PDB file of C-alpha atoms in Angstrom:
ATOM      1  CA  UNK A   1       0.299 187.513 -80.277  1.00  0.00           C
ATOM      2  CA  UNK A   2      -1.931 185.230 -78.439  1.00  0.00           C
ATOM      3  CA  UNK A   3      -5.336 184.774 -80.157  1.00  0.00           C
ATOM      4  CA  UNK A   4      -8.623 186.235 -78.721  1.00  0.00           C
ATOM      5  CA  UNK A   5     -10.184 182.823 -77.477  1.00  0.00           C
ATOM      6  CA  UNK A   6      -7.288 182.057 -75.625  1.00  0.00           C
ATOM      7  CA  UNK A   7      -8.269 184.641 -73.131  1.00  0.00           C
ATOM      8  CA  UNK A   8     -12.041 183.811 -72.961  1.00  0.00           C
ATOM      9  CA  UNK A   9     -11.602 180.791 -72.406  1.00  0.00           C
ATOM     10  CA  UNK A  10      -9.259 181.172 -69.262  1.00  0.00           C
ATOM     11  CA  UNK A  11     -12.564 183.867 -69.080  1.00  0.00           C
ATOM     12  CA  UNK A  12     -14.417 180.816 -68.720  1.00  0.00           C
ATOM     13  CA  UNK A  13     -12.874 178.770 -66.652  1.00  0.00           C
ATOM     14  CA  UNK A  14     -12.607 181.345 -63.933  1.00  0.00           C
ATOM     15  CA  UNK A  15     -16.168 181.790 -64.125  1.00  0.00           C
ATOM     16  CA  UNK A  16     -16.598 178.489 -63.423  1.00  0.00           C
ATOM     17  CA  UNK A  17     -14.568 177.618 -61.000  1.00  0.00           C
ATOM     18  CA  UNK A  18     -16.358 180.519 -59.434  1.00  0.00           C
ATOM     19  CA  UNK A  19     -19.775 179.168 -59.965  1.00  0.00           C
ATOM     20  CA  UNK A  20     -18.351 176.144 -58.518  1.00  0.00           C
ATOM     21  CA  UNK A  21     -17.143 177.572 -55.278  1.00  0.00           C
ATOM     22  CA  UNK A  22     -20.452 179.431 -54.861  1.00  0.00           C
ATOM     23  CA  UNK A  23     -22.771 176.177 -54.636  1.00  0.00           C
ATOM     24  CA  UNK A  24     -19.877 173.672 -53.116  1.00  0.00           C
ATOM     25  CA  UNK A  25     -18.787 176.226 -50.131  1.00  0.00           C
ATOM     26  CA  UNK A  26     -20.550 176.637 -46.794  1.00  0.00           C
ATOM     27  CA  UNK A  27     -18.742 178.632 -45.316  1.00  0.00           C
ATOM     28  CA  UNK A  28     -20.423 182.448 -46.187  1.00  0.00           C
ATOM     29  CA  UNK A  29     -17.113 184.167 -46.443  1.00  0.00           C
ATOM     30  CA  UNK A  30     -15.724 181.327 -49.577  1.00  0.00           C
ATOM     31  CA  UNK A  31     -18.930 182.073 -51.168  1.00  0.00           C
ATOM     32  CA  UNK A  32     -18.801 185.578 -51.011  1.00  0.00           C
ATOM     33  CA  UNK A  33     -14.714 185.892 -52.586  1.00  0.00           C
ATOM     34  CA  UNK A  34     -16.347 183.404 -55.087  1.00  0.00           C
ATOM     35  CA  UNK A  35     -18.442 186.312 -56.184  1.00  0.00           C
ATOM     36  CA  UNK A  36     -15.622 188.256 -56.623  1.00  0.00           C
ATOM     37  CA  UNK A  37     -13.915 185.710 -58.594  1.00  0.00           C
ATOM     38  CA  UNK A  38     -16.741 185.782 -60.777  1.00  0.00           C
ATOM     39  CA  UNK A  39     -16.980 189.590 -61.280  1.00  0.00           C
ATOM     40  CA  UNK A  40     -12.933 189.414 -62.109  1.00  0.00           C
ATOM     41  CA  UNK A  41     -13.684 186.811 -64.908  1.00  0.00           C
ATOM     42  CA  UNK A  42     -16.092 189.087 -66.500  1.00  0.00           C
ATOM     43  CA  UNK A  43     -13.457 192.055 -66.467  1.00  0.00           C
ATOM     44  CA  UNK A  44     -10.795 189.758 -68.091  1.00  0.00           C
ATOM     45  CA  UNK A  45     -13.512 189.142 -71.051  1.00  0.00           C
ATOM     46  CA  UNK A  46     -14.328 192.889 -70.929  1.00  0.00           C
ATOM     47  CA  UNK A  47     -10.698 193.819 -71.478  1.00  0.00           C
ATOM     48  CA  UNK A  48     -10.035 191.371 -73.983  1.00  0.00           C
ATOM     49  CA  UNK A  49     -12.832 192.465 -76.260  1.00  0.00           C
ATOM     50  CA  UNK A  50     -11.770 196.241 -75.384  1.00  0.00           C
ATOM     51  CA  UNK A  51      -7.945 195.207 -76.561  1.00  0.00           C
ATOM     52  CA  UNK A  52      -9.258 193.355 -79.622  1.00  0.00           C
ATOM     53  CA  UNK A  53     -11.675 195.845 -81.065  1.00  0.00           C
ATOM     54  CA  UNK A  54      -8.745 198.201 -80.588  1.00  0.00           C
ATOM     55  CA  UNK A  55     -12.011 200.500 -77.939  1.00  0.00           C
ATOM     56  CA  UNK A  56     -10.546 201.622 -74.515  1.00  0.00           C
ATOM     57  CA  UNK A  57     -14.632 202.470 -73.616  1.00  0.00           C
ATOM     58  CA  UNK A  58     -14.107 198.873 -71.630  1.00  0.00           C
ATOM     59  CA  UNK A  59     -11.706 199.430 -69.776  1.00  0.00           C
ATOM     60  CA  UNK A  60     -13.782 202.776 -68.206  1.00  0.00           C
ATOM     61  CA  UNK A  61     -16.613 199.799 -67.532  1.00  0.00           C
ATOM     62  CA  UNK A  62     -13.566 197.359 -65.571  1.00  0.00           C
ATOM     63  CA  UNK A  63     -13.243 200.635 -63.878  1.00  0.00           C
ATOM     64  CA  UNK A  64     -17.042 201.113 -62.665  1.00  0.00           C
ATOM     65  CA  UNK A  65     -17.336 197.390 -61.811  1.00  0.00           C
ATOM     66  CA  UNK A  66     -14.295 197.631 -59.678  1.00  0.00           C
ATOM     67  CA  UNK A  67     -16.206 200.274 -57.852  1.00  0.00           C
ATOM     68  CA  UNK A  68     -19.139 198.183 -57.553  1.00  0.00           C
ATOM     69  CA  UNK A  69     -17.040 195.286 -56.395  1.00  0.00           C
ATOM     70  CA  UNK A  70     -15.575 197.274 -53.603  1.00  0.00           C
ATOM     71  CA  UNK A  71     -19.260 198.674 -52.309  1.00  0.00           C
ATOM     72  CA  UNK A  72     -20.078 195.343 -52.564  1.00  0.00           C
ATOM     73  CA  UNK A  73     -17.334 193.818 -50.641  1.00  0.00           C
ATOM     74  CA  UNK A  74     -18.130 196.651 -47.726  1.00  0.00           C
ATOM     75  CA  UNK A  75     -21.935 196.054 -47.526  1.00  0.00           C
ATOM     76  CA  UNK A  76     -21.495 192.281 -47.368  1.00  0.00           C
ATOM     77  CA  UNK A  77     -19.144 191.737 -45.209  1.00  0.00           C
ATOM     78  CA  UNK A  78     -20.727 194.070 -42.716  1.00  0.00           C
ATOM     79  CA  UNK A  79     -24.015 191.739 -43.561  1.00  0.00           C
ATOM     80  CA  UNK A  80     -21.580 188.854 -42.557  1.00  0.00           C
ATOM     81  CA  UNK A  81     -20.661 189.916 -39.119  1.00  0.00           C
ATOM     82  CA  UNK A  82     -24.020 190.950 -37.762  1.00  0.00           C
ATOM     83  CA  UNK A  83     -25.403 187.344 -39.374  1.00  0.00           C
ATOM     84  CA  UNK A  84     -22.176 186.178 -37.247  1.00  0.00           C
ATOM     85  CA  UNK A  85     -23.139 187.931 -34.201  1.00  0.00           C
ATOM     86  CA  UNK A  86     -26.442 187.129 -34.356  1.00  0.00           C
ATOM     87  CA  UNK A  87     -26.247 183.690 -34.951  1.00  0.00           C
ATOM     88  CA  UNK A  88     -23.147 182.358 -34.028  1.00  0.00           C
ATOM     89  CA  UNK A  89     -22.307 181.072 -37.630  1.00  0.00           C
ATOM     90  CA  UNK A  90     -21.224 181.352 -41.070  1.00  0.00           C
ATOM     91  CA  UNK A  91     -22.305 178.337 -41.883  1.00  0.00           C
ATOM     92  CA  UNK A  92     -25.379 178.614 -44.992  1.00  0.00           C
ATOM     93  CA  UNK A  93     -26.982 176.317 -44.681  1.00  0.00           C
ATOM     94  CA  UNK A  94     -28.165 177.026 -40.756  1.00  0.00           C
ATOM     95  CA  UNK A  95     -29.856 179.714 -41.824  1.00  0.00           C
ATOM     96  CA  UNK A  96     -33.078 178.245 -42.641  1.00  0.00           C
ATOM     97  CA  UNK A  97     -35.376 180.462 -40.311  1.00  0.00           C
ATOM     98  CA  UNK A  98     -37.487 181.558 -43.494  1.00  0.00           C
ATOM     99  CA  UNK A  99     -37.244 177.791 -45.341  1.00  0.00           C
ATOM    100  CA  UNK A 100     -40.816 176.802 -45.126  1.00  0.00           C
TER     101      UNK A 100
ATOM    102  CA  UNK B   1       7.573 184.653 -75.511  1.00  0.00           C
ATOM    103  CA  UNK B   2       4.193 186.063 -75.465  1.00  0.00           C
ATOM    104  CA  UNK B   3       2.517 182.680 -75.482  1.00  0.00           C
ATOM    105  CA  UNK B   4       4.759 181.477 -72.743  1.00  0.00           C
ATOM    106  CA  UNK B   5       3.764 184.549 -70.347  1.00  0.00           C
ATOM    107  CA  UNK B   6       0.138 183.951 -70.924  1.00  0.00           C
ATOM    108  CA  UNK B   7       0.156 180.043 -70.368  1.00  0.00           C
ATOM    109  CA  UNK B   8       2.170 181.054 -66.961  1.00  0.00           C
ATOM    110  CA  UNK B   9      -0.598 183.454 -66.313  1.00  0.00           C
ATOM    111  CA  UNK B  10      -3.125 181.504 -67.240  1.00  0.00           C
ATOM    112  CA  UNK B  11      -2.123 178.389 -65.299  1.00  0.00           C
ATOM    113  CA  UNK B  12      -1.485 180.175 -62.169  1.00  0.00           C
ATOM    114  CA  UNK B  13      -4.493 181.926 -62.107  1.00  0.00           C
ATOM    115  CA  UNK B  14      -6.649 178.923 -62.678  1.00  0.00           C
ATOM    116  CA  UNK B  15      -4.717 177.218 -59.918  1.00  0.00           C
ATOM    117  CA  UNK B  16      -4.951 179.837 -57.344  1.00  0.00           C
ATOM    118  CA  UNK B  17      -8.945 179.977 -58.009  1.00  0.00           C
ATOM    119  CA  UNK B  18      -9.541 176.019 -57.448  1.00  0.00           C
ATOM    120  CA  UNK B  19      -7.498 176.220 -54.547  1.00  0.00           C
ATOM    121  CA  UNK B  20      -9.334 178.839 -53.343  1.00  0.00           C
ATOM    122  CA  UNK B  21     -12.246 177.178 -53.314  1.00  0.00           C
ATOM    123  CA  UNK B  22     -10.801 173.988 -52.109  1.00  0.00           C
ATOM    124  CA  UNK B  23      -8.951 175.418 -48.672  1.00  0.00           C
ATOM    125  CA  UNK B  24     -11.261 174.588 -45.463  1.00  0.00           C
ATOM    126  CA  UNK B  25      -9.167 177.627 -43.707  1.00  0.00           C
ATOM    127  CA  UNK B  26     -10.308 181.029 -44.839  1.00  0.00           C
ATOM    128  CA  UNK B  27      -7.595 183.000 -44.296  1.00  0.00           C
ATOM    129  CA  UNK B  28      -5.617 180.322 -47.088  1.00  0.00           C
ATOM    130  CA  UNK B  29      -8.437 180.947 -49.255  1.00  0.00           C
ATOM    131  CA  UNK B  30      -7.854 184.673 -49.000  1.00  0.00           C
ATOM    132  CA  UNK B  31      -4.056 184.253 -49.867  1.00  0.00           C
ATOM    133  CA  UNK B  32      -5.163 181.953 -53.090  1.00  0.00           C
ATOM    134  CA  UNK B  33      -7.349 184.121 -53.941  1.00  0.00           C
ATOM    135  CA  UNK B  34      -4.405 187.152 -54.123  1.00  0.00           C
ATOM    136  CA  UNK B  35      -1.891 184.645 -56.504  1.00  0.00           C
ATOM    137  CA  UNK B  36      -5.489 184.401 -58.637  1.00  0.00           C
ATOM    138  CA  UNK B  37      -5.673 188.497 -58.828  1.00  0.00           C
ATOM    139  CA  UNK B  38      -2.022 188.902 -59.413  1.00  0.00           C
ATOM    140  CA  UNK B  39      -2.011 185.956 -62.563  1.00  0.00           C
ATOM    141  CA  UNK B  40      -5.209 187.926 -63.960  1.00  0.00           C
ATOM    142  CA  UNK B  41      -2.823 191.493 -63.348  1.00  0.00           C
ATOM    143  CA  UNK B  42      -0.513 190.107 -65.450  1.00  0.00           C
ATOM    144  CA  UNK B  43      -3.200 188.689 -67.952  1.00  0.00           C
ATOM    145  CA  UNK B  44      -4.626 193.018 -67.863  1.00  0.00           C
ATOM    146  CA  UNK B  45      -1.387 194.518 -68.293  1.00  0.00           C
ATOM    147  CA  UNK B  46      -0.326 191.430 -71.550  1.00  0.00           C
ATOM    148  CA  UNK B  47      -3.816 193.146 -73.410  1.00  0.00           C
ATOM    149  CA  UNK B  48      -2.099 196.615 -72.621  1.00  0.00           C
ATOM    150  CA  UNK B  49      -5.097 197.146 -69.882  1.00  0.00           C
ATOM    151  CA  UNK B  50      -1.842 198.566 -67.843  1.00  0.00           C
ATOM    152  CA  UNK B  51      -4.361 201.172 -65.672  1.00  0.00           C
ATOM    153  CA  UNK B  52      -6.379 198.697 -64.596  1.00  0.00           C
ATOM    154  CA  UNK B  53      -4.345 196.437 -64.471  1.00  0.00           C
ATOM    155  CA  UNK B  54      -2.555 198.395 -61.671  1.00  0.00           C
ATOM    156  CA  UNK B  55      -5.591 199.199 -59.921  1.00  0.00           C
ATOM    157  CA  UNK B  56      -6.854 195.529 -59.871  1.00  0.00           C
ATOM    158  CA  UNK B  57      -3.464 195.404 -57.978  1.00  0.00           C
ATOM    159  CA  UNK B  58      -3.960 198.201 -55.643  1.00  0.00           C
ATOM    160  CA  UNK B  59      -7.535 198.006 -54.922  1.00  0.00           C
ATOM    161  CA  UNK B  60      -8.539 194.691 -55.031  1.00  0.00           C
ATOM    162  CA  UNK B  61      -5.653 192.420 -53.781  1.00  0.00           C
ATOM    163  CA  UNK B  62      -4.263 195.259 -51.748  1.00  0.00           C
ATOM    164  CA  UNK B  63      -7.775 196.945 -50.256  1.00  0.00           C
ATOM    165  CA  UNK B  64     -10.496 194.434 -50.376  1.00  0.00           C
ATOM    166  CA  UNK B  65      -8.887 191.221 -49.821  1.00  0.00           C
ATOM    167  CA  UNK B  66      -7.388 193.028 -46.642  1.00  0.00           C
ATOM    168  CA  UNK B  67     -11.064 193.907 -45.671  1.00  0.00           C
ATOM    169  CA  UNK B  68     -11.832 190.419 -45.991  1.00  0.00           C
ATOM    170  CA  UNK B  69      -8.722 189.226 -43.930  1.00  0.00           C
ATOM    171  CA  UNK B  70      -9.824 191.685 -41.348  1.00  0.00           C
ATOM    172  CA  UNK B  71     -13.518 190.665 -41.206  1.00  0.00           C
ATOM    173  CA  UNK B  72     -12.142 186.431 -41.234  1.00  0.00           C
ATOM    174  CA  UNK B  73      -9.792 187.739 -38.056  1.00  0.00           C
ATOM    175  CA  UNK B  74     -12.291 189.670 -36.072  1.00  0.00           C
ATOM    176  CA  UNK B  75     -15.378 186.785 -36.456  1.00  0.00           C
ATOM    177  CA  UNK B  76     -12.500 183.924 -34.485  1.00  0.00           C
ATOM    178  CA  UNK B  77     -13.735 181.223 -36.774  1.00  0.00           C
ATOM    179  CA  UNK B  78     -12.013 178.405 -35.200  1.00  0.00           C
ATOM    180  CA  UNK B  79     -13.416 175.300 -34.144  1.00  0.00           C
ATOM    181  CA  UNK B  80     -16.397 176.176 -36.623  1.00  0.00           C
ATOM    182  CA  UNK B  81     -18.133 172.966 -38.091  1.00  0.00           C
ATOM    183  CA  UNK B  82     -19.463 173.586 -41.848  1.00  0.00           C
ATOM    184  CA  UNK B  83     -22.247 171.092 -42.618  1.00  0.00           C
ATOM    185  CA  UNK B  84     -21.132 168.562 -45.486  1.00  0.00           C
ATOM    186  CA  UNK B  85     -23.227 167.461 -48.228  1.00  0.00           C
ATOM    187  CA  UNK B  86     -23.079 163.732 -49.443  1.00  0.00           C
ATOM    188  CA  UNK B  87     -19.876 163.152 -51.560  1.00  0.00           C
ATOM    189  CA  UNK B  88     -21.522 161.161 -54.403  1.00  0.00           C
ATOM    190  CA  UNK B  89     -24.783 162.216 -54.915  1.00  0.00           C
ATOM    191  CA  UNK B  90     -24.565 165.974 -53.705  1.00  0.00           C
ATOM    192  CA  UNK B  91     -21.127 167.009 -54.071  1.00  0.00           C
ATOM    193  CA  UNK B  92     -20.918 165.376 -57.856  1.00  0.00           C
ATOM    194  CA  UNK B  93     -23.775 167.050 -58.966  1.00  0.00           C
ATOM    195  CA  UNK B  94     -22.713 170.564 -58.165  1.00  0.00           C
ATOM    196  CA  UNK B  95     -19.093 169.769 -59.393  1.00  0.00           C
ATOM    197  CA  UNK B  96     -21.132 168.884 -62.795  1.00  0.00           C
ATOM    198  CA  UNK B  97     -23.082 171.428 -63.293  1.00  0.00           C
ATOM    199  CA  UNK B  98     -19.702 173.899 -62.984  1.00  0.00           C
ATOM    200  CA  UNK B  99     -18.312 171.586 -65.793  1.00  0.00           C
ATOM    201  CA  UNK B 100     -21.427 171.754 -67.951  1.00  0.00           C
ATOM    202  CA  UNK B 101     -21.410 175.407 -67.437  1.00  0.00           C
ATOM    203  CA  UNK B 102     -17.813 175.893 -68.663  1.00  0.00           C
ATOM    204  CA  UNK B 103     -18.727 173.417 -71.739  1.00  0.00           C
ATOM    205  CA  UNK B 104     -21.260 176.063 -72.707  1.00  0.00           C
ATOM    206  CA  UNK B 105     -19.533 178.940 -72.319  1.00  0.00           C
ATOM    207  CA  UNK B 106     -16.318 177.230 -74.290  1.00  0.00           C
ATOM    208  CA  UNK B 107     -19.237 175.905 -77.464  1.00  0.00           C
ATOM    209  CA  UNK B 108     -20.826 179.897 -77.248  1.00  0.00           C
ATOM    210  CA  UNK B 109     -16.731 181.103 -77.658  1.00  0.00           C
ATOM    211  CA  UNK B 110     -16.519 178.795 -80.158  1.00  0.00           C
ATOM    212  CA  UNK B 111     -19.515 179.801 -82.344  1.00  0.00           C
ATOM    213  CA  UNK B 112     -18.518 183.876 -81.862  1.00  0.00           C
ATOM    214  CA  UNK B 113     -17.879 185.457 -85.346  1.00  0.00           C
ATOM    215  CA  UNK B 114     -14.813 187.031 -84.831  1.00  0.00           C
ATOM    216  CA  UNK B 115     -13.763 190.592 -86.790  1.00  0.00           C
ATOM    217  CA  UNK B 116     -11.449 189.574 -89.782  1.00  0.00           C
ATOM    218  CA  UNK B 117      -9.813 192.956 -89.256  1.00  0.00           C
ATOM    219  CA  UNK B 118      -8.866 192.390 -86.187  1.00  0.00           C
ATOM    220  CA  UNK B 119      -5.161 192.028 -86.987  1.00  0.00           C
ATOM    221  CA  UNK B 120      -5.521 195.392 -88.783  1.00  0.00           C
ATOM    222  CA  UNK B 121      -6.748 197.127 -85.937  1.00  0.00           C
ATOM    223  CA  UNK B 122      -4.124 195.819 -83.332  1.00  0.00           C
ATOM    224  CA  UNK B 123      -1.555 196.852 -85.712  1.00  0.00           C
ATOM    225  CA  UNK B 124      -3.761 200.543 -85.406  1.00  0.00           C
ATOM    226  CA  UNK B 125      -3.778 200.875 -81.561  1.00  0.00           C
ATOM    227  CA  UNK B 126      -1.605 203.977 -80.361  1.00  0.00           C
ATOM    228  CA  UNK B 127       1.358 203.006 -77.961  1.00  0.00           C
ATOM    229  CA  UNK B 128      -0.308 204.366 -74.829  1.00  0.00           C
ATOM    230  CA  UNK B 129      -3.730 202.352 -75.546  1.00  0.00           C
ATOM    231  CA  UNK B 130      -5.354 201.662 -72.109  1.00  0.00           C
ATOM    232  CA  UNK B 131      -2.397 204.446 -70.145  1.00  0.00           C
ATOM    233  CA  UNK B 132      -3.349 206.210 -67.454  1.00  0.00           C
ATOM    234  CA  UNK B 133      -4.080 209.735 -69.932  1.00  0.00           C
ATOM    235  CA  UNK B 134      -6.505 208.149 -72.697  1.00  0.00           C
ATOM    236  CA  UNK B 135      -8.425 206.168 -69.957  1.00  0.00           C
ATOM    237  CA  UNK B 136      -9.066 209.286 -67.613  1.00  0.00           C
ATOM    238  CA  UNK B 137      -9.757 211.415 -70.771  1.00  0.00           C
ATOM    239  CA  UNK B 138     -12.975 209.025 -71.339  1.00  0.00           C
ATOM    240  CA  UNK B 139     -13.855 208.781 -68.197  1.00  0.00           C
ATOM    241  CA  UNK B 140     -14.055 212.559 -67.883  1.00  0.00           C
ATOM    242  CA  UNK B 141     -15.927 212.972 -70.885  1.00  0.00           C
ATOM    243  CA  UNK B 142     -17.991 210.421 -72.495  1.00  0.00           C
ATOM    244  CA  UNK B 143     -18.434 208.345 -68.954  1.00  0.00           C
ATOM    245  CA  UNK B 144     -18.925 211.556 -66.765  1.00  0.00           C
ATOM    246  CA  UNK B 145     -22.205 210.577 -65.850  1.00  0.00           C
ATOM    247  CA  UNK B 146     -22.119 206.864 -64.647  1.00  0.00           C
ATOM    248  CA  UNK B 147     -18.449 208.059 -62.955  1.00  0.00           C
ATOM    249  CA  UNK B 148     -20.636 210.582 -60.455  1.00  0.00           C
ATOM    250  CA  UNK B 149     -23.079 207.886 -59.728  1.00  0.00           C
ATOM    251  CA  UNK B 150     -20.454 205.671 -58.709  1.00  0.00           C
ATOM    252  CA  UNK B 151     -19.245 207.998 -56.321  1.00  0.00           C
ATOM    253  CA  UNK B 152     -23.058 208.087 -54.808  1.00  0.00           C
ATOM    254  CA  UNK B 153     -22.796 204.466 -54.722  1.00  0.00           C
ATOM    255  CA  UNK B 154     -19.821 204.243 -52.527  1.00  0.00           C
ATOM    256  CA  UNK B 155     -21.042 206.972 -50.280  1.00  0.00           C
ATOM    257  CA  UNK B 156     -24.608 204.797 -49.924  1.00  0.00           C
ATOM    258  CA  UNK B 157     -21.929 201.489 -49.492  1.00  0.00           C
ATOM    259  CA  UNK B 158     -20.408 203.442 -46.319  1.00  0.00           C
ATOM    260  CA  UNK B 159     -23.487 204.447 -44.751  1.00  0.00           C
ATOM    261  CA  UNK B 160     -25.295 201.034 -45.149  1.00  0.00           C
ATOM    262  CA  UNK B 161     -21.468 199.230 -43.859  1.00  0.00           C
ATOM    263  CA  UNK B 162     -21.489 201.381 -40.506  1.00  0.00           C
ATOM    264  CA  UNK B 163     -25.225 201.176 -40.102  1.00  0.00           C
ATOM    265  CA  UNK B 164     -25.126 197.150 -40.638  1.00  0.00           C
ATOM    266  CA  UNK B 165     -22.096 196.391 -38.769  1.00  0.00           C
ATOM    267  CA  UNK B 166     -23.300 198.776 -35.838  1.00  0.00           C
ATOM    268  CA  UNK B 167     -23.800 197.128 -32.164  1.00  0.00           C
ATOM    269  CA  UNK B 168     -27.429 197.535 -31.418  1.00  0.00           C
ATOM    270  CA  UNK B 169     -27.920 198.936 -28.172  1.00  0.00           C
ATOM    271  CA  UNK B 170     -30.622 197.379 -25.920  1.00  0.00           C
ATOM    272  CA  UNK B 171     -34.111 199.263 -26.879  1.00  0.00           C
ATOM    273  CA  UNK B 172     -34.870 201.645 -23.665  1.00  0.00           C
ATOM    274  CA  UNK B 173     -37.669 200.169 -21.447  1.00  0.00           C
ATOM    275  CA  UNK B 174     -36.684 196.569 -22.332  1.00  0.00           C
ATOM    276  CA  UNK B 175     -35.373 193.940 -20.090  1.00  0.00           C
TER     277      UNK B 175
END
């Protein structure tokens, strides 16, 4: 049986390396599956506390955020192509229209 | 044998998400990102989360990534010049504060008082522990309440989608 910090940590890490790819990326669409990579790594820590505690109430939780991860996914990327059409760009850091 | 399936996991997983990050062409990033979802499946379905495991298969790599394939292939991103930050002073501060953040989070794991019992209670857990039955049966019962809300939450997700992504027609009287 593999021990309980085992999987937090690879919790971690993904978490991180989503983090990471949030403030290092550009381009609107990296940052954006970033966001789901984060929202994945908390699931994996949800689940491992739900298999470890022997309570299945987490997995019903995975289940809601996976909802909200698909509205989510809809919403924003429809927010991506009008930005797209509007502008001509995915690129973050041209839209600086409100940077005072 | 159990130790050897998670490192697998684990590895791939990790790998798929830095290279992810790392690809300049979306549509590679997209296909990373899948080989990330699938390692993490298998993580789900080695802590017996085998529902959701299966539905992080189905919905996410199968449904959403393809949304975001679709929305990469209909904005023609070629030829698109992302701005680039200074590789020193910029780039190494960013990739530091991701490391710092991961020390923190390792120290905070570190510091968690785990259950003694625990070993008692896996020992406990009924063979079909996260199945599709005991999973639904909650959801049905003790989670009936947030479960309806999530379906107003999609529906408000749909509307706002085709309202967003809508072509605006020239106001009348205009140009």
């Amino acid at each position: 049986m593999v021990p309980m910090p085992h999987y937090l940590i690879v919790s971690a890490l993904l978490f991180s390396i989503g983090i990471a790819g949030v403030i290092l990326s550009r381009n609107l669409i990296i940052m954006f599956m970033s966001i789901e990579l984060m929202l994945n790594a908390a699931n994996l820590a949800i689940i491992t506390f739900s298999r470890f505690l022997n309570l299945m109430d987490g997995h019903v939780f995975v289940f809601l955020v996976m909802a909200v991860a698909a509205a989510e996914a809809a919403v924003g990327l429809a927010m991506i192509m009008t930005i797209f059409r509007n502008r001509g760009s995915i690129d973050a850091d041209k839209f600086n229209l409100m940077k005072w | 044998m159990d130790i050897a399936i998670f490192y697998i996991a684990a590895i791939v997983a990790v790998a798929g998400a830095v290279m992810m990050i790392l690809q300049r062409n979306p549509v590679a990033s997209v296909l990373y990102l899948i080989i990330s979802l699938l390692a993490q499946a298998m993580l789900f379905v080695q802590l017996k989360a085998v529902f959701v495991g299966a539905l992080l298969v189905i919905v996410y790599a199968g449904a959403i990534l393809v949304l975001f394939l679709f929305v990469i292939m209909l904005l023609n991103l070629r030829g698109e010049k992302f701005t680039s930050d200074k590789p020193f002073l910029d780039r190494g501060a960013k990739i530091t504060m991701a490391v710092l953040l991961f020390f923190e989070l390792v120290i905070l794991i570190k510091q968690m008082a785990f259950p003694q019992r625990m070993d008692e209670l896996m020992v406990q857990s009924s063979p079909d522990f996260g199945g599709v039955e005991p999973v639904a049966k909650l959801l049905y019962t003790k989670y009936l309440y947030p479960f309806e809300l999530t379906s107003i939450l999609l529906l408000v997700a749909i509307v706002g989608a085709v309202i967003m992504a809508k072509k605006e027609k020239p106001e009348e009287g205009e140009d």
